[in-house]
């Protein structure tokens, strides 16, 4: 490869500029990796807490639902859930440090089911136990948190990929690009020095020859 | 004098009504087979659902031996069908206490038909209750779909029209349920042909109104949202006006402001200042059962039939609570908390 390098001052300047650029890029990528890592660890911590919360809510919601189910014959349950709103999930994309992260949100098919930010079940209250309300409220809240968890876990996955990509770039710069440029600069510098020394020696020889000529 | 004593007193005035002598005698011979508190405790303490199933078969629920515990819904539905077939077979021809009770299932089917029609889809088969009420579900569905209300008995036709209007005004399904439930309570109250039935219907209406108010408060509904839910109940001990005034006050103040027996129900459900709706519902059912138990000392009359029918329905509900609880691993303690008081 060295054979392909032209040992010129222009080439040396070009290599030095590229080295400076590579070092700056390396520093920036290192900063990006560190920031992504910090964000990543924060998300991991959040998701761990959220997962515990979701699991607790699901268990509580299912327990309440079981208690409600035990009090209702099947025909009451089937009639109660006739036309129950089907939640829809909206997916939008947010940009977190140039990583496109999905943002998930929940909407009811029937907006009028929302009351004070809560949820009113669409069934009569004479044959249904109030534990059914509590179960649905808890399970709905669990569903919202499951979406947040899914969003977090997807973000974690995407950030992990981005961290890996950034780490590979940092390593490539650190292990290959920068040492190679440094080596090339050293080579050009050495070649230029050599040429300079050769030129200098030649000049001295010419000067010596010229001095000997004038003596004669 | 308590309501129970009033009921018994009223019943005693009716002693000369011999039309119910055979039916009452027949019911009395079956009452010892009802599960008592000790039997319910044994069920709750059973190790597994299979053991519960075996205990129930041993207790005389022979129908259960025809199917595995997984098919408990079908088996319990069979118990209810058997109960109503039995009641129809023993009651006097002149007046039907069974029809009075079974009208609850007709109203349920009406709500199912209305909701199914509103959704422009046939309701699932499991939502219908067949062979108990007086109106077949298919007839109900056709009448609602074609709006030929004449095909239905007058009270159902009127309720159907009102519920449909409520739906058209709001665009939501809940008003259908609430309209039908209010109409049912009104119907039970108006068609009660005996003071005991009248008092029972009034008690149901009072408890229903109180439950609606407390449930709405627990859900944080605005007053304008829950007030319409209370309109149209038969007026008895708790008036909507009283509930409106109570609404602004914290739950701790409700027990004193409500009539004695209802106040006690709310008070017992406020454990450590925390509202326990499940406990309140159990207490309400037990409260009704306490009144029904007074009928055990009545010689004969429609109250004997009604008390037995409701006792059997409560028993079936208790069986469901135990079976569902055991199937899904609820503890004996949790199951016991949900169990209703037995008539036996």
XYZ file of C-alpha atoms in Angstrom:
560
model
C 0.000 0.000 0.000
C 2.852 2.298 0.801
C 3.935 2.024 -2.778
C 0.709 3.762 -3.768
C 1.366 6.684 -1.439
C 2.931 9.677 -3.026
C 5.392 11.045 -0.532
C 4.719 14.691 -1.230
C 4.175 17.617 1.046
C 0.665 18.007 -0.398
C -0.090 14.412 0.454
C 1.303 14.932 3.947
C -0.987 17.907 4.492
C -3.946 15.937 3.148
C -3.159 13.020 5.478
C -2.758 15.360 8.449
C -6.130 16.929 7.702
C -7.693 13.483 7.464
C -6.054 12.485 10.736
C -7.391 15.596 12.473
C -10.833 14.860 11.046
C -10.629 11.211 12.142
C -9.591 12.256 15.657
C -12.431 14.753 15.884
C -14.864 12.149 14.552
C -13.494 9.640 17.029
C -14.013 12.057 19.910
C -17.550 12.880 18.745
C -18.448 9.227 18.276
C -17.019 8.423 21.690
C -19.199 11.162 23.173
C -22.204 9.835 21.254
C -21.506 6.292 22.431
C -21.173 7.448 26.035
C -24.389 9.480 25.812
C -26.242 6.593 24.150
C -24.925 4.299 26.843
C -26.088 6.666 29.587
C -29.534 6.890 27.947
C -29.573 3.120 27.421
C -28.799 2.374 31.086
C -31.512 4.848 32.152
C -34.023 3.075 29.923
C -32.960 -0.322 31.271
C -33.556 0.936 34.801
C -36.948 2.385 33.809
C -38.027 -0.762 32.008
C -37.061 -2.927 34.965
C -39.272 -0.848 37.295
C -42.070 -0.677 34.744
C -41.982 -4.407 34.114
C -42.415 -5.064 37.821
C -45.295 -2.591 37.916
C -46.959 -4.187 34.871
C -46.617 -7.646 36.355
C -48.127 -6.489 39.642
C -50.997 -4.713 37.890
C -51.705 -7.667 35.628
C -51.784 -10.012 38.609
C -54.065 -7.646 40.562
C -56.318 -7.035 37.530
C -56.655 -10.724 36.772
C -57.385 -11.465 40.423
C -60.136 -8.841 40.449
C -61.470 -10.157 37.164
C -61.534 -13.672 38.592
C -63.434 -12.459 41.628
C -65.916 -10.667 39.359
C -66.178 -13.640 37.010
C -66.960 -15.923 39.938
C -70.058 -13.852 40.700
C -71.398 -13.695 37.152
C -72.876 -16.455 35.068
C -71.623 -16.595 31.502
C -74.734 -14.981 30.041
C -74.244 -11.887 32.225
C -70.596 -11.626 31.231
C -71.314 -12.057 27.525
C -74.097 -9.485 27.630
C -71.964 -7.044 29.625
C -69.143 -7.139 27.103
C -71.407 -6.732 24.088
C -70.036 -3.716 22.266
C -67.191 -3.239 24.707
C -64.780 -0.650 23.281
C -61.828 -2.100 21.453
C -58.715 -0.107 22.268
C -56.560 0.931 19.317
C -52.841 1.484 19.424
C -51.415 4.561 17.689
C -47.820 4.303 16.569
C -45.735 7.453 16.017
C -41.984 7.773 15.628
C -39.812 9.968 17.843
C -36.164 10.795 17.236
C -33.876 10.078 20.185
C -30.270 11.037 19.290
C -30.913 10.280 15.629
C -32.432 6.895 16.561
C -36.056 6.562 15.380
C -37.933 5.264 18.452
C -41.629 4.258 18.237
C -44.107 6.133 20.448
C -47.181 4.010 21.270
C -50.435 5.409 22.646
C -53.866 3.977 23.354
C -57.186 5.281 22.085
C -60.656 3.858 22.575
C -62.788 3.176 19.566
C -65.462 5.098 21.427
C -64.103 8.313 22.905
C -67.124 8.772 25.169
C -65.942 5.921 27.342
C -63.318 8.201 28.844
C -64.430 9.960 31.989
C -62.071 12.245 33.858
C -59.199 10.446 32.233
C -60.687 7.192 33.532
C -62.831 4.581 31.949
C -66.532 3.851 32.324
C -67.539 0.334 31.450
C -70.351 0.026 28.972
C -72.656 -2.300 30.905
C -75.424 -2.233 33.443
C -74.689 -2.282 37.141
C -77.477 -4.436 38.507
C -76.063 -7.845 37.635
C -72.399 -7.013 37.362
C -70.194 -6.721 40.467
C -68.185 -3.553 41.019
C -65.058 -5.704 41.022
C -65.540 -5.886 37.260
C -65.115 -2.073 37.081
C -61.998 -2.307 39.213
C -60.661 -5.217 37.157
C -61.178 -3.353 33.879
C -59.675 -0.149 35.248
C -56.639 -2.028 36.546
C -56.234 -4.075 33.368
C -56.622 -0.987 31.220
C -53.978 0.790 33.248
C -51.795 -2.325 32.882
C -52.376 -2.237 29.118
C -51.250 1.404 28.969
C -48.128 0.519 30.915
C -47.537 -2.534 28.738
C -47.511 -0.218 25.746
C -45.030 2.050 27.517
C -42.962 -1.017 28.335
C -43.116 -2.223 24.725
C -42.051 1.240 23.622
C -39.187 1.262 26.122
C -38.032 -2.217 25.186
C -38.137 -1.384 21.495
C -36.190 1.803 22.210
C -33.679 -0.240 24.217
C -33.271 -2.659 21.322
C -32.786 0.146 18.802
C -30.385 1.995 21.100
C -28.416 -1.212 21.665
C -28.035 -1.599 17.894
C -26.993 2.041 17.569
C -24.509 1.680 20.440
C -23.040 -1.376 18.768
C -22.796 0.452 15.442
C -21.166 3.465 17.119
C -18.802 1.246 19.071
C -17.713 -0.464 15.837
C -17.087 2.955 14.240
C -15.103 4.150 17.270
C -13.076 0.963 17.231
C -12.487 1.217 13.487
C -11.242 4.771 13.899
C -9.210 3.924 16.969
C -7.712 0.650 15.805
C -7.425 1.081 12.058
C -8.053 4.498 10.518
C -6.105 6.683 12.948
C -3.076 4.332 13.316
C -2.982 3.886 9.533
C -3.065 7.630 8.928
C -0.419 8.147 11.602
C 1.701 5.469 9.975
C 1.215 7.003 6.535
C 2.089 10.444 7.887
C 5.180 9.034 9.519
C 6.086 7.313 6.259
C 5.562 10.440 4.174
C 7.347 12.515 6.766
C 10.275 10.066 6.730
C 10.284 9.988 2.960
C 10.206 13.768 2.797
C 12.976 13.981 5.387
C 14.977 11.485 3.390
C 14.413 13.472 0.226
C 15.360 16.633 2.026
C 18.509 15.050 3.348
C 19.343 13.702 -0.126
C 18.725 17.142 -1.620
C 20.836 18.682 1.089
C 23.684 16.220 0.488
C 23.443 16.783 -3.236
C 23.530 20.501 -2.662
C 26.597 20.120 -0.526
C 28.219 17.948 -3.165
C 27.399 20.578 -5.825
C 28.680 23.299 -3.560
C 31.896 21.287 -2.910
C 32.372 20.649 -6.616
C 31.783 24.305 -7.347
C 34.336 25.278 -4.683
C 36.886 22.834 -6.081
C 36.335 24.266 -9.611
C 36.977 27.823 -8.504
C 40.205 26.779 -6.678
C 41.585 25.391 -9.883
C -90.177 -3.611 63.732
C -87.703 -4.916 61.178
C -88.610 -5.435 57.575
C -88.234 -9.174 58.069
C -90.794 -9.140 60.858
C -93.095 -7.042 58.699
C -92.791 -9.541 55.926
C -93.544 -12.458 58.195
C -96.451 -10.570 59.713
C -97.878 -9.853 56.314
C -97.440 -13.464 55.361
C -99.249 -14.662 58.437
C -102.253 -12.599 57.421
C -102.315 -14.635 54.247
C -102.591 -18.008 55.956
C -105.939 -18.736 54.465
C -104.392 -18.716 50.980
C -104.368 -22.439 50.461
C -103.482 -22.291 46.782
C -99.840 -22.458 47.783
C -100.230 -25.289 50.250
C -99.011 -28.001 47.877
C -96.202 -25.861 46.444
C -95.086 -24.770 49.910
C -95.085 -28.345 51.157
C -93.077 -29.481 48.163
C -90.554 -26.688 48.658
C -90.261 -27.416 52.377
C -89.358 -31.012 51.577
C -86.505 -29.765 49.384
C -85.159 -27.096 51.701
C -83.089 -29.511 53.844
C -81.048 -30.299 50.724
C -79.834 -26.694 50.451
C -76.156 -26.223 51.244
C -75.742 -24.768 54.718
C -72.889 -22.634 56.026
C -70.882 -25.704 57.129
C -71.199 -27.301 53.687
C -70.102 -24.055 52.034
C -67.103 -23.876 54.360
C -66.170 -27.445 53.401
C -66.365 -26.502 49.726
C -64.200 -23.434 50.276
C -61.614 -25.499 52.135
C -61.472 -28.284 49.528
C -58.056 -29.013 48.066
C -59.038 -28.912 44.411
C -61.869 -28.263 42.004
C -62.264 -32.026 41.586
C -62.822 -32.374 45.315
C -65.422 -29.575 45.215
C -67.135 -31.378 42.355
C -67.180 -34.634 44.290
C -68.522 -32.924 47.429
C -71.307 -31.339 45.400
C -72.279 -34.660 43.809
C -72.300 -36.216 47.278
C -74.503 -33.352 48.469
C -77.154 -34.349 45.941
C -76.262 -32.367 42.801
C -76.538 -35.450 40.637
C -76.587 -33.485 37.402
C -72.911 -32.668 37.989
C -71.933 -36.311 37.650
C -72.819 -36.138 33.938
C -70.010 -33.741 33.095
C -66.450 -32.831 34.139
C -65.725 -29.806 36.382
C -64.532 -27.829 33.331
C -68.148 -27.680 32.156
C -69.365 -26.059 35.355
C -71.196 -23.277 33.496
C -73.368 -25.727 31.600
C -73.973 -27.733 34.775
C -74.973 -24.662 36.800
C -77.197 -23.435 33.973
C -78.824 -26.862 34.060
C -79.451 -26.400 37.792
C -81.237 -23.103 37.130
C -83.315 -24.615 34.330
C -84.265 -27.502 36.617
C -85.205 -25.047 39.348
C -87.584 -23.053 37.134
C -89.080 -26.185 35.592
C -89.736 -27.447 39.121
C -91.257 -24.140 40.257
C -93.604 -24.075 37.270
C -94.653 -27.634 38.004
C -95.730 -26.890 41.575
C -97.164 -23.390 41.523
C -100.916 -22.748 41.438
C -102.444 -22.084 38.037
C -104.177 -18.825 38.993
C -101.075 -16.723 39.518
C -97.471 -17.328 38.661
C -94.805 -16.374 41.107
C -92.370 -18.106 38.751
C -93.283 -15.716 35.945
C -92.699 -12.830 38.331
C -89.205 -14.105 39.100
C -88.460 -15.233 35.552
C -89.287 -11.784 34.174
C -85.718 -10.871 35.213
C -84.456 -13.197 32.481
C -86.876 -11.730 29.920
C -85.518 -8.263 30.669
C -81.967 -9.581 30.381
C -82.766 -11.059 26.954
C -84.377 -7.789 25.912
C -81.169 -5.893 26.767
C -79.140 -8.459 24.811
C -81.430 -8.117 21.784
C -81.300 -4.312 21.920
C -77.527 -4.196 22.265
C -77.079 -6.756 19.503
C -79.341 -4.733 17.222
C -77.533 -1.487 18.085
C -74.227 -3.115 17.167
C -75.756 -4.456 13.939
C -74.575 -7.935 14.817
C -76.202 -10.970 16.336
C -75.371 -11.287 20.028
C -73.280 -14.335 20.952
C -75.335 -17.422 21.760
C -73.965 -17.478 25.293
C -75.523 -14.101 26.096
C -79.096 -15.402 25.857
C -80.954 -17.151 28.655
C -83.328 -19.661 27.127
C -86.221 -21.650 28.557
C -86.704 -19.636 31.744
C -88.509 -16.453 30.773
C -91.851 -16.254 29.018
C -90.576 -14.787 25.737
C -88.274 -16.903 23.538
C -85.039 -15.054 22.668
C -85.623 -15.476 18.927
C -88.997 -13.742 19.196
C -87.359 -10.986 21.226
C -84.616 -10.556 18.643
C -87.100 -10.411 15.762
C -89.317 -7.912 17.548
C -86.348 -5.639 18.259
C -84.952 -5.977 14.744
C -88.235 -5.271 12.999
C -89.501 -2.826 15.673
C -92.784 -4.758 15.713
C -93.236 -4.269 19.430
C -96.752 -5.737 19.463
C -95.142 -9.176 19.340
C -93.861 -8.623 22.880
C -95.763 -8.323 26.160
C -96.662 -4.716 26.844
C -94.082 -4.110 29.604
C -91.237 -5.439 27.451
C -92.436 -3.531 24.377
C -92.572 -0.273 26.343
C -89.136 -0.894 27.853
C -87.701 -1.834 24.470
C -88.901 1.401 22.913
C -87.628 3.503 25.811
C -84.247 1.784 25.855
C -83.869 2.202 22.119
C -84.687 5.901 22.410
C -82.117 6.201 25.213
C -79.550 4.594 22.935
C -80.438 6.830 19.995
C -80.159 9.937 22.189
C -76.744 9.015 23.604
C -75.214 6.790 20.942
C -73.908 4.516 23.703
C -74.927 1.068 24.856
C -74.866 1.638 28.618
C -78.165 3.597 28.610
C -79.838 0.462 27.197
C -78.738 -1.565 30.212
C -79.694 1.138 32.682
C -83.098 1.710 31.071
C -83.815 -2.022 31.077
C -82.659 -2.465 34.678
C -84.795 0.427 35.915
C -87.787 -0.917 33.993
C -87.222 -4.355 35.498
C -87.259 -2.996 39.041
C -90.350 -0.946 38.228
C -92.012 -3.999 36.683
C -91.195 -6.213 39.671
C -92.589 -3.572 42.005
C -95.763 -2.959 40.022
C -96.576 -6.578 39.299
C -95.848 -7.833 42.812
C -99.205 -9.388 43.699
C -98.392 -10.052 47.326
C -97.101 -7.762 50.099
C -94.018 -9.950 50.494
C -93.177 -9.607 46.809
C -93.859 -5.868 46.985
C -91.539 -5.458 49.966
C -88.858 -7.572 48.276
C -89.056 -5.554 45.050
C -88.823 -2.329 47.040
C -85.795 -3.666 48.905
C -84.110 -4.615 45.619
C -84.849 -1.154 44.237
C -83.442 0.590 47.297
C -80.299 -1.506 47.257
C -79.912 -1.044 43.505
C -80.197 2.734 43.848
C -77.683 2.782 46.688
C -75.301 0.536 44.745
C -75.519 2.791 41.677
C -74.757 5.878 43.746
C -71.827 4.266 45.552
C -70.410 2.721 42.400
C -70.657 6.028 40.554
C -68.903 7.762 43.439
C -66.147 5.130 43.467
C -65.654 5.610 39.709
C -65.497 9.375 40.157
C -68.439 10.125 37.890
C -69.763 13.681 37.824
C -73.139 14.309 39.431
C -74.656 15.101 36.040
C -73.494 11.724 34.822
C -74.890 9.587 37.579
C -78.115 11.459 38.352
C -79.915 10.127 35.267
C -78.934 6.619 36.339
C -80.969 6.984 39.515
C -84.128 8.297 37.876
C -87.078 5.977 37.520
C -86.480 3.545 40.357
C -89.538 2.717 42.443
C -89.528 5.171 45.343
C -89.035 3.611 48.730
C -86.727 4.224 51.661
C -83.907 6.044 49.891
C -84.995 8.907 47.655
C -82.856 10.262 44.822
C -83.002 13.647 46.588
C -81.355 12.182 49.689
C -78.641 10.631 47.574
C -78.026 13.929 45.767
C -77.510 15.648 49.109
C -75.264 12.849 50.326
C -73.158 12.957 47.178
C -71.275 16.067 48.237
C -70.319 14.505 51.570
C -67.483 12.054 52.248
C -68.477 8.399 52.538
C -67.821 8.473 56.292
C -70.941 10.632 56.669
C -73.202 8.321 54.682
C -73.950 5.696 57.360
C -75.534 8.239 59.685
C -77.518 9.955 56.950
C -78.944 6.751 55.441
C -81.855 4.832 56.977
C -80.582 2.522 59.760
C -80.196 -0.815 58.001
C -78.691 0.730 54.841
C -76.405 2.931 56.906
C -75.110 -0.156 58.687
C -74.302 -1.810 55.341
C -72.243 1.204 54.257
C -70.613 1.494 57.668
C -69.494 -2.167 57.661
C -68.045 -1.749 54.163
C -65.908 1.176 55.269
C -63.016 -0.719 56.789
C -60.420 1.584 58.284
C -61.869 4.464 56.290
C -61.305 2.576 53.032
C -64.316 1.761 50.875
C -64.632 -1.931 50.026
C -67.232 -2.307 47.244
C -66.949 -6.097 47.117
C -67.705 -6.328 50.820
C -70.688 -3.993 50.354
C -72.134 -6.196 47.620
C -71.761 -9.322 49.733
C -73.433 -7.520 52.647
C -76.305 -6.370 50.408
C -76.942 -9.934 49.239
C -76.711 -11.197 52.820
C -79.126 -8.467 53.874
C -81.698 -9.692 51.329
C -81.051 -13.263 52.438
C -81.642 -12.279 56.048
C -85.114 -11.116 55.036
C -85.745 -14.257 53.042
C -84.741 -16.406 56.016
C -87.658 -14.971 57.967
C -89.908 -16.870 55.538
C -88.727 -20.177 57.026
C -91.342 -19.638 59.739
C -94.199 -19.020 57.301
C -96.551 -21.946 56.740
C -97.401 -21.391 53.101
C -97.775 -18.704 50.493
C -95.917 -17.230 47.518
C -93.136 -16.023 49.808
C -92.134 -19.640 50.485
C -91.701 -20.283 46.765
C -89.850 -17.025 46.138
C -87.555 -17.506 49.121
C -86.689 -21.024 47.984
C -86.065 -19.907 44.386
C -83.783 -17.089 45.513
C -82.075 -19.375 48.018
C -81.331 -21.842 45.209
C -80.064 -19.040 42.958
C -77.774 -17.874 45.777
C -76.620 -21.450 46.279
C -75.770 -21.728 42.579
C -73.931 -18.419 42.805
C -71.943 -19.755 45.769
C -71.143 -22.911 43.814
C -69.837 -20.770 40.957
C -67.720 -18.696 43.354
C -66.110 -21.811 44.793
C -65.620 -23.534 41.424
C -64.110 -20.499 39.704
C -61.978 -19.744 42.747
C -60.648 -23.294 43.015
C -60.046 -23.586 39.281
C -57.897 -20.466 39.333
C -56.086 -21.040 42.594
C -57.774 -18.487 44.857
C -57.169 -19.153 48.529
C -59.891 -20.523 50.809
C -59.881 -17.192 52.623
C -60.511 -15.230 49.415
C -63.308 -17.605 48.434
C -64.926 -17.389 51.877
C -64.966 -13.591 51.659
C -67.042 -13.790 48.499
C -69.486 -16.450 49.634
C -73.065 -15.359 50.326
C -75.022 -16.356 53.365
C -76.976 -19.545 52.954
C -80.744 -19.804 53.392
C -80.394 -23.155 55.149
